[in-house]
mmCIF file of C-alpha atoms and ligand atoms in Angstrom:
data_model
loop_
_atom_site.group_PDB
_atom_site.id
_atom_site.type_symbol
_atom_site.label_atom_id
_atom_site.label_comp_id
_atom_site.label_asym_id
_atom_site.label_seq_id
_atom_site.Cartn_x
_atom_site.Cartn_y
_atom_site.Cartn_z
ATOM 1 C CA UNK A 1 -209.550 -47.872 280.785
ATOM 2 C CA UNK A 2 -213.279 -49.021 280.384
ATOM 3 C CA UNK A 3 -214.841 -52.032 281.917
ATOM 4 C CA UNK A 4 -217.014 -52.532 278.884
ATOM 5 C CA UNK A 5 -217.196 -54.783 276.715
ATOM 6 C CA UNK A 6 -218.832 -52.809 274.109
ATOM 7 C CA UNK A 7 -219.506 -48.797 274.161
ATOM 8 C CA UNK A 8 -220.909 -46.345 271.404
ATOM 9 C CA UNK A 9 -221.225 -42.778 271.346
ATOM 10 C CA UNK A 10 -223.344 -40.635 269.518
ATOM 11 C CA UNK A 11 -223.534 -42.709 266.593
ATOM 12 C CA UNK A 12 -225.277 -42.223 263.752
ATOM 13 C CA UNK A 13 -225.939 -43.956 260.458
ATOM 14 C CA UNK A 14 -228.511 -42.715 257.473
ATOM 15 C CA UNK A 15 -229.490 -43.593 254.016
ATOM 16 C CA UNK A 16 -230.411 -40.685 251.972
ATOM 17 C CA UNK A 17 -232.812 -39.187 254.261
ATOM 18 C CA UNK A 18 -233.807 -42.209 256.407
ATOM 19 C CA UNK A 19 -232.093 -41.884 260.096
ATOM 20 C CA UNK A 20 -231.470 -45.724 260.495
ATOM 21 C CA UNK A 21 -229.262 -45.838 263.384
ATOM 22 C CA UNK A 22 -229.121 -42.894 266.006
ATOM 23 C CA UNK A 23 -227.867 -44.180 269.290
ATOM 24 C CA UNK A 24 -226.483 -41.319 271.601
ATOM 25 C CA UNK A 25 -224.645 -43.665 274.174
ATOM 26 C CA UNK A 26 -224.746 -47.609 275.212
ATOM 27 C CA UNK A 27 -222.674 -49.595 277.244
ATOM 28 C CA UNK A 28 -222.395 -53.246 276.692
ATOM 29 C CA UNK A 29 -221.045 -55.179 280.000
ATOM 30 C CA UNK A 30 -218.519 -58.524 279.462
ATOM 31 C CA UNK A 31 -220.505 -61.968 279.858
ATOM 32 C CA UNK A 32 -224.250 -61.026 280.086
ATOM 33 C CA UNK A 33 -226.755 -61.824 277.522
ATOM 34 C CA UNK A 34 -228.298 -58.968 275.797
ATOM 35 C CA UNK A 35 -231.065 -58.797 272.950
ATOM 36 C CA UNK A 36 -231.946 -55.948 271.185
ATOM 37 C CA UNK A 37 -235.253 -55.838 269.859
ATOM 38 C CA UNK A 38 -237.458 -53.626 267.762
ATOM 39 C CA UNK A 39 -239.945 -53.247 265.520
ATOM 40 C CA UNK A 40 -239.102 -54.278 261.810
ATOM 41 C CA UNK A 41 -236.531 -51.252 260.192
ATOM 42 C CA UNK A 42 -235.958 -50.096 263.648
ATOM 43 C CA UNK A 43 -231.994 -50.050 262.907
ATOM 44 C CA UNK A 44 -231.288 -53.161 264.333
ATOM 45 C CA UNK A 45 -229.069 -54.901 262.152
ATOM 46 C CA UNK A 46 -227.611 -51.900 260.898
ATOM 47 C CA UNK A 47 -226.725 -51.380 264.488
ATOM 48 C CA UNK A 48 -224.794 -54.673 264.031
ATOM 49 C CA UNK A 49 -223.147 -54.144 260.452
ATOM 50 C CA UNK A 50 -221.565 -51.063 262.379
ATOM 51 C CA UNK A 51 -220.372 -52.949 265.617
ATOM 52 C CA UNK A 52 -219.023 -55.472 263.413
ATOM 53 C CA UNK A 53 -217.187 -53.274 260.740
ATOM 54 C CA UNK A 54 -219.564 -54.044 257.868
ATOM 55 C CA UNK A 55 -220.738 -50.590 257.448
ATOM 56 C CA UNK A 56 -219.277 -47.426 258.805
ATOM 57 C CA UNK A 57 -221.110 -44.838 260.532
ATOM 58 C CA UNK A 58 -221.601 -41.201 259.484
ATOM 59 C CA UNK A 59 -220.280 -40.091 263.030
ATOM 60 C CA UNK A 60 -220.051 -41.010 266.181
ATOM 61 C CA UNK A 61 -217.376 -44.156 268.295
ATOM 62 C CA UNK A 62 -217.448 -47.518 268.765
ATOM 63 C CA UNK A 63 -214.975 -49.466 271.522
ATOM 64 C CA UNK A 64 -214.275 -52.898 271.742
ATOM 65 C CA UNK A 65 -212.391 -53.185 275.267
ATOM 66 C CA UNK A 66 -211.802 -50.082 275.295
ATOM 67 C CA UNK A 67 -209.919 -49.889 271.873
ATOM 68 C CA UNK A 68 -211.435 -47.521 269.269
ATOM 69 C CA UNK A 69 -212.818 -49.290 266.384
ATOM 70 C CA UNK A 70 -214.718 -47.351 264.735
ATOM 71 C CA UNK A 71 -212.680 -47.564 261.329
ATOM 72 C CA UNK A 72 -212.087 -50.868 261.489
ATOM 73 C CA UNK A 73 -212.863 -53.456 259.320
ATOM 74 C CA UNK A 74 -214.752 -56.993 259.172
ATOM 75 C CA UNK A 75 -211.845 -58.834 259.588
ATOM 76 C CA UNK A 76 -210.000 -57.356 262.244
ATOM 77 C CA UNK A 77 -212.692 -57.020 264.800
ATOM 78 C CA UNK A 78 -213.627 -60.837 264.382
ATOM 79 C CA UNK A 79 -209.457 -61.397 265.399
ATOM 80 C CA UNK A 80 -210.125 -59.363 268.388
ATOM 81 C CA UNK A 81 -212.903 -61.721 269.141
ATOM 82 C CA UNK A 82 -216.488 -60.043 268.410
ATOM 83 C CA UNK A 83 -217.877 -62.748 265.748
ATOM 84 C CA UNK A 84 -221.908 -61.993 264.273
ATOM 85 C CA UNK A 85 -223.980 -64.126 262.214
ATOM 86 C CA UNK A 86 -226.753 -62.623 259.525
ATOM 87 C CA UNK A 87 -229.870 -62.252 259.345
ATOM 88 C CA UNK A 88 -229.840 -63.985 255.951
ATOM 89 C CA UNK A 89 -227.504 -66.945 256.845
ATOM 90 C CA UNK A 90 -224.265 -66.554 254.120
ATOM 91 C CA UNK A 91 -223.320 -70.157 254.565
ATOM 92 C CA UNK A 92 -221.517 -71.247 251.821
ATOM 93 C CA UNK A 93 -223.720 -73.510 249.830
ATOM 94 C CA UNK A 94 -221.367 -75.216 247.676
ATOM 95 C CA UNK A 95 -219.474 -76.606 250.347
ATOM 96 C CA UNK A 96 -220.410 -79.347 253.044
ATOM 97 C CA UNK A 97 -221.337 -78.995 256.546
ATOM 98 C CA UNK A 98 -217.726 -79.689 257.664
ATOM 99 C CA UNK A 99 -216.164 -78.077 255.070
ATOM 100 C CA UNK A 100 -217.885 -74.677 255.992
ATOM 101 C CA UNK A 101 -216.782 -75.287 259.432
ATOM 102 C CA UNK A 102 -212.962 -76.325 258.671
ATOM 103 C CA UNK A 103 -213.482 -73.127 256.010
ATOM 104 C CA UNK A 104 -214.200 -70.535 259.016
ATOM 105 C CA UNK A 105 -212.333 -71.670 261.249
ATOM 106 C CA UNK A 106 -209.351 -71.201 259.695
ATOM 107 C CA UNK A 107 -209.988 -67.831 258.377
ATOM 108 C CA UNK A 108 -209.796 -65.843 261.980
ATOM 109 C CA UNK A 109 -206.665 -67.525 263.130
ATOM 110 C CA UNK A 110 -204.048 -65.090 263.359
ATOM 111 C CA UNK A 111 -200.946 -66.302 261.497
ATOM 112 C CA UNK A 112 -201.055 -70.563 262.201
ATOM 113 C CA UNK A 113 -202.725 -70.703 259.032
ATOM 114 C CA UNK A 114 -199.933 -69.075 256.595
ATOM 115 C CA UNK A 115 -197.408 -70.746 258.853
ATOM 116 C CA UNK A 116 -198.553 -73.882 258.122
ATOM 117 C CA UNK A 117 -198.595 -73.791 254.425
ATOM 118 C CA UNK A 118 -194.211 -73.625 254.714
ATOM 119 C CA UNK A 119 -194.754 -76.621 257.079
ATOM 120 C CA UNK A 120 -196.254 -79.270 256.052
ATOM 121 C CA UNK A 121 -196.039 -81.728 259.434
ATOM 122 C CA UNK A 122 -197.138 -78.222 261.044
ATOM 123 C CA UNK A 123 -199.912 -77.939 258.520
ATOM 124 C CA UNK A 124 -201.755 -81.573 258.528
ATOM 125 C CA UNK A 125 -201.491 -80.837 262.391
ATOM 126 C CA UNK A 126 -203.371 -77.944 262.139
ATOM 127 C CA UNK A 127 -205.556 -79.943 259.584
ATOM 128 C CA UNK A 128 -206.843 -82.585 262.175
ATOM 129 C CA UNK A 129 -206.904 -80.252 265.026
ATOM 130 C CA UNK A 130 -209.671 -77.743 263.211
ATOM 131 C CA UNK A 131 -211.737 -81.133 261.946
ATOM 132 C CA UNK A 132 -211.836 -82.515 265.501
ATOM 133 C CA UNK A 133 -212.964 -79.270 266.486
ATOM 134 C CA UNK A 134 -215.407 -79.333 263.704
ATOM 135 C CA UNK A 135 -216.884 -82.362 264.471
ATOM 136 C CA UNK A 136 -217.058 -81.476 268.137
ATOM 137 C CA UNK A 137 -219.054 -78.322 268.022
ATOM 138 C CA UNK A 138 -220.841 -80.766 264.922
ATOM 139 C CA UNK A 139 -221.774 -82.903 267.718
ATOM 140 C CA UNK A 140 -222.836 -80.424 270.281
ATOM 141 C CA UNK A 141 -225.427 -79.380 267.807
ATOM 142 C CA UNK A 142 -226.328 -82.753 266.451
ATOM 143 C CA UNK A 143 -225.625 -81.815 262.980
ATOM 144 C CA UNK A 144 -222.412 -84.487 263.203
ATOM 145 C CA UNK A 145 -224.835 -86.977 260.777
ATOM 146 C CA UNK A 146 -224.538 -83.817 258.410
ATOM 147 C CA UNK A 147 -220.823 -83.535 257.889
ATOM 148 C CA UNK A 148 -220.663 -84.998 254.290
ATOM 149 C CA UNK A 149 -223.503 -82.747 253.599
ATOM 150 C CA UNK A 150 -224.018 -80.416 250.865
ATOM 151 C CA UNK A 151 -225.020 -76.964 252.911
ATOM 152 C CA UNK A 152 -227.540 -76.452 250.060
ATOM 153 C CA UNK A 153 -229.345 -79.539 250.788
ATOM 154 C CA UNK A 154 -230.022 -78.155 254.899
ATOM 155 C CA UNK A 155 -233.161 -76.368 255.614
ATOM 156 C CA UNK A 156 -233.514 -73.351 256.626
ATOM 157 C CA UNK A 157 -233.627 -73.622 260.169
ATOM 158 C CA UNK A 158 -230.249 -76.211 260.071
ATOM 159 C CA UNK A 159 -228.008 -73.383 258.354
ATOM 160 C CA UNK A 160 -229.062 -71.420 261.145
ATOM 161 C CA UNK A 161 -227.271 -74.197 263.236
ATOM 162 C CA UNK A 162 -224.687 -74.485 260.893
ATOM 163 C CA UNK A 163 -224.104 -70.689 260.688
ATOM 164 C CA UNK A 164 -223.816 -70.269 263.966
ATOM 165 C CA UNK A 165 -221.405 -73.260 264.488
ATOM 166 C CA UNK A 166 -219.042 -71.429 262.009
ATOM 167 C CA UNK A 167 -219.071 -68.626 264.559
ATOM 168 C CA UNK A 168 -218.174 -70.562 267.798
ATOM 169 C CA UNK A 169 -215.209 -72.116 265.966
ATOM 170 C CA UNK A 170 -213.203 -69.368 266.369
ATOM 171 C CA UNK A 171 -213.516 -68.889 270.372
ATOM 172 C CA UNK A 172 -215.431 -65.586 270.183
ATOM 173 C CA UNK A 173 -215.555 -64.003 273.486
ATOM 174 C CA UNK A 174 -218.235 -61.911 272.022
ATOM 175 C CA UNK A 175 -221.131 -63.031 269.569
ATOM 176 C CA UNK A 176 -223.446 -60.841 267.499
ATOM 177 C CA UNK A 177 -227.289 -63.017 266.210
ATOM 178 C CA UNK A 178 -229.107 -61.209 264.471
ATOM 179 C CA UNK A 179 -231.927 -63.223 264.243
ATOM 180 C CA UNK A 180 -230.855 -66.821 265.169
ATOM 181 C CA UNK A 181 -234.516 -68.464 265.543
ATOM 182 C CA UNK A 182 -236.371 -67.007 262.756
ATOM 183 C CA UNK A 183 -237.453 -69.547 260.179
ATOM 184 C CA UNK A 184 -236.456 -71.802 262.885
ATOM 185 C CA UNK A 185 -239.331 -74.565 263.196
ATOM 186 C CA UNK A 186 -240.283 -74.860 267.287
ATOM 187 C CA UNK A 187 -238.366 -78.396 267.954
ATOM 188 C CA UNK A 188 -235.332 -76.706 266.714
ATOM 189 C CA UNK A 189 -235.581 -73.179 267.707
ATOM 190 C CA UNK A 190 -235.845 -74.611 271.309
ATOM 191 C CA UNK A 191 -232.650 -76.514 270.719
ATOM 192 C CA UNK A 192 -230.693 -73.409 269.305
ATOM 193 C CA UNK A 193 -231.868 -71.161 273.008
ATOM 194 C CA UNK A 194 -230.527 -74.091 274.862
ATOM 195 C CA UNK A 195 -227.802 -73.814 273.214
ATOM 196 C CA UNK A 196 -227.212 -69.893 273.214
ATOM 197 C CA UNK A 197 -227.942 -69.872 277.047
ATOM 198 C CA UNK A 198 -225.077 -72.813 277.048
ATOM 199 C CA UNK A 199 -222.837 -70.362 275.184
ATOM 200 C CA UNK A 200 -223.377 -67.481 277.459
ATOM 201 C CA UNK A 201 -222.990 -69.327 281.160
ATOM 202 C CA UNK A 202 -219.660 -70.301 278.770
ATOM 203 C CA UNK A 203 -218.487 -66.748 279.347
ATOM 204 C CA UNK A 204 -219.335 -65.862 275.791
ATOM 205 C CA UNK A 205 -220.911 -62.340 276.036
ATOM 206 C CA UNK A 206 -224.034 -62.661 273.395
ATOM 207 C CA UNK A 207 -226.156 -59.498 272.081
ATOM 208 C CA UNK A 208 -229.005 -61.155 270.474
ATOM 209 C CA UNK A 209 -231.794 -59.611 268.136
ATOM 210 C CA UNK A 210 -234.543 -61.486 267.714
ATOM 211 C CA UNK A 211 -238.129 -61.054 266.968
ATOM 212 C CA UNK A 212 -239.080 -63.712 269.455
ATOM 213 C CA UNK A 213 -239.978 -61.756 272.242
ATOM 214 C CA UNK A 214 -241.137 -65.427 274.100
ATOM 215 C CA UNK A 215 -237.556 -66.436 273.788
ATOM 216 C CA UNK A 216 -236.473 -62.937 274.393
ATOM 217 C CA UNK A 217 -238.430 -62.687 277.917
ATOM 218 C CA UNK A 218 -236.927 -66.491 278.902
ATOM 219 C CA UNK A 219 -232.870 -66.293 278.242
ATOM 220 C CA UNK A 220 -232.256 -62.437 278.311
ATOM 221 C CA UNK A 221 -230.385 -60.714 281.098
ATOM 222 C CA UNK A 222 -230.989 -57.479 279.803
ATOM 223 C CA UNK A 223 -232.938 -55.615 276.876
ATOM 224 C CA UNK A 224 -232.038 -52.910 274.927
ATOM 225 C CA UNK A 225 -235.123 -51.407 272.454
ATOM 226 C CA UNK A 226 -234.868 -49.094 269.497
ATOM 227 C CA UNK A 227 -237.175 -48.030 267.681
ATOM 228 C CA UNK A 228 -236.571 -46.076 264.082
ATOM 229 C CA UNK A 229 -232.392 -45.322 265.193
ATOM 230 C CA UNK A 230 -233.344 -44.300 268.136
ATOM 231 C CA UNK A 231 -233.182 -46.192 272.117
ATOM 232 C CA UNK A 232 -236.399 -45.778 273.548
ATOM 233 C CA UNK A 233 -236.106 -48.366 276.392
ATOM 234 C CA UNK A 234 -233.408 -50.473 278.520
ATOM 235 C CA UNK A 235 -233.478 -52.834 280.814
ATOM 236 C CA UNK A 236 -234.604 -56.488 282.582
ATOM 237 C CA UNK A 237 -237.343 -58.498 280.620
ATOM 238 C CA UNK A 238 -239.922 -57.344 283.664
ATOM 239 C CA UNK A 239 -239.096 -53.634 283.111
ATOM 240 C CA UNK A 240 -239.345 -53.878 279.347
ATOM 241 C CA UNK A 241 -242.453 -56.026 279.625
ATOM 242 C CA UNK A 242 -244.659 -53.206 281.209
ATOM 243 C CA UNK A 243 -242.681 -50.213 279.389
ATOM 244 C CA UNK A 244 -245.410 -48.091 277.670
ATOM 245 C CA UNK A 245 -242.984 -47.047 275.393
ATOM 246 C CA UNK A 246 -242.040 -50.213 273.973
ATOM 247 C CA UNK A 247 -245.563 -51.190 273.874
ATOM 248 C CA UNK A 248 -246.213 -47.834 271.920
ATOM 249 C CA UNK A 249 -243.598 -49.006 269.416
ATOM 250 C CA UNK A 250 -244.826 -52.006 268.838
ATOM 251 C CA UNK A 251 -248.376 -51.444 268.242
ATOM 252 C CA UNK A 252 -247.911 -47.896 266.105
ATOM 253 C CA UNK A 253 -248.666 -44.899 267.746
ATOM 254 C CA UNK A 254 -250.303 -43.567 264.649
ATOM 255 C CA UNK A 255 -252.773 -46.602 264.497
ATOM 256 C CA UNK A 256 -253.838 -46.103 267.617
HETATM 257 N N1 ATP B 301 -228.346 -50.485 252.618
HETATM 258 C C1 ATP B 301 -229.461 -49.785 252.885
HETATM 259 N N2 ATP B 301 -229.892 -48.806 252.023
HETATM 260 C C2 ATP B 301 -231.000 -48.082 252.282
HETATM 261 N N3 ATP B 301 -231.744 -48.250 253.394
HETATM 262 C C3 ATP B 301 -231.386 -49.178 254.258
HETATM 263 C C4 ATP B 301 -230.222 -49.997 254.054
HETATM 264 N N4 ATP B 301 -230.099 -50.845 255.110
HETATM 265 C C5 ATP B 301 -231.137 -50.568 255.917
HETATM 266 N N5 ATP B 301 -231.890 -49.588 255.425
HETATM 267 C C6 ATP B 301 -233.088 -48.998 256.067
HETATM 268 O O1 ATP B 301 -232.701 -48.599 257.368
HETATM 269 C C7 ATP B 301 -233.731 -48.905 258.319
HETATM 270 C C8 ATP B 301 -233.190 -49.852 259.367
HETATM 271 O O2 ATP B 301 -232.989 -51.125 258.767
HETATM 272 P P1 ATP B 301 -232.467 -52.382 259.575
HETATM 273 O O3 ATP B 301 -232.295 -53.465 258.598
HETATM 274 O O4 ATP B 301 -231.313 -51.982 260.381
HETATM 275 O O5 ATP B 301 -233.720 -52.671 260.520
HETATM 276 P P2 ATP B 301 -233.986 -53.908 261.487
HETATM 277 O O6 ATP B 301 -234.318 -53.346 262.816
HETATM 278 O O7 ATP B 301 -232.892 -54.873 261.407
HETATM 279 O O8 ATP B 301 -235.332 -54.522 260.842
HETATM 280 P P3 ATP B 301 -235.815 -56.059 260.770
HETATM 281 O O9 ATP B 301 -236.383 -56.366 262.126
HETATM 282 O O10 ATP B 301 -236.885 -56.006 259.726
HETATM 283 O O11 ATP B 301 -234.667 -56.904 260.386
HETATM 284 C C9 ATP B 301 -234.890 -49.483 257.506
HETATM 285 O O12 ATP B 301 -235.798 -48.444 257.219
HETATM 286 C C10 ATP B 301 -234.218 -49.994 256.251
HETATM 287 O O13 ATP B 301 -235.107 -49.963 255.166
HETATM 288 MG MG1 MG B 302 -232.704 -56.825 260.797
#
């Protein structure tokens, strides 16, 4: 039985003849904060749509605590606890604030949800416990003055917030962001690391990718780089700092 939270093997993802994702082996610990950055189409996200069951490799194994789930799908590994957000936010704009949260958070919960609807004490229950949540996690992120909201009318940077309070609804002991901060305007963005940081000394393990390599450098425990599929460097913000490799990566080695 593996210690890990998270483990892949050999896996590999393409699209017609473009190698986006080519990872021979990483190991993901419980309860550290990792980001994974990269140069723009280095496979990130698509690293994350496999993790998270939204696309499924062309070879290769994924385990979540140890069980295999490489064929499994969206829904299933968010019930075992490993909850992402996108890098295009997919809040649901025709509903409000709270409404996306009461929405989410009752779409992970194993079976108290189709219990409830054959009891209806059991039900309105359930009803005010999942909008005290909501307005709890509402009010950790000072979006509470939002609730009655249209998520339409938010900008960009507060369905960020809102996106990723849908995702801590549900408990995760793991969380996927791809992206949380960009678009994010400074004041804000600031708020949202303080508040990831808060998440992880929570015991929520976090694998972050962001382009923020600031923010990066400040809340990371550990970095993981790839670069077109592949992982070209891994380790603590001072070792990835002065990698040559990763510098390499970023700056082009054919424009050098
Ligand atoms: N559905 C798809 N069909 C075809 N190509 C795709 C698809 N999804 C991703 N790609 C390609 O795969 C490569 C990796 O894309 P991916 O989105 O994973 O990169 P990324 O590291 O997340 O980049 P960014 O930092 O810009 O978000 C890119 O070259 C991209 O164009
Ligand atoms: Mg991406």
């Amino acid at each position: 039985m593996s210690n890990n939270l998270l483990e892949v093997k050999n896996l590999k993802k393409s699209f017609g003849g473009l190698q986006a994702v080519d990872i021979k082996e990483l190991k993901f610990k419980k309860n550290q904060l990792t980001s994974i950055i990269g140069p723009n189409g280095a496979g990130k996200t698509t690293f994350f749509d496999l993790i998270s069951g939204f696309q499924t490799a062309d070879s290769g194994d994924i385990f979540l605590n140890g069980d295999d789930i490489s064929n499994s799908q969206p829904y299933q590994i968010a019930r075992m606890g490993m909850i992402r957000t996108f890098q295009l936010t997919k809040v649901f704009d025709r509903m409000t604030v709270l409404e996306n949260l009461m929405f989410s958070g009752s779409s992970v919960t194993n079976d108290s949800f189709t219990k409830s609807i054959i009891n209806t004490k059991k039900q309105r229950n359930y009803e005010i416990e999942l909008k005290d949540k909501s307005y709890e996690i509402m009010e950790d992120l000072n979006i509470s003055h939002m609730a009655d909201s249209y998520a339409r009318e938010l900008s960009g940077g507060q369905k960020k917030l809102l996106e990723l309070a849908r995702s801590i609804i549900n408990n995760p002991e793991t969380l996927l962001l791809d992206e949380p901060l960009a678009g994010v305007n400074p004041k804000l963005a600031e708020d949202l690391l303080d508040l990831i940081q808060k998440l992880a000394s929570s015991g929520i393990s976090i694998l972050m990718v962001e382009h923020n390599i600031e923010a990066v450098m400040k809340i990371s425990e550990r970095i993981v780089v790839l670069s077109e599929g592949t992982l070209i460097a891994d380790g603590s913000p001072n070792e990835i700092r002065n990698d040559q490799s990763v510098i390499e990566a970023y700056l082009g080695k054919d424009d050098e």
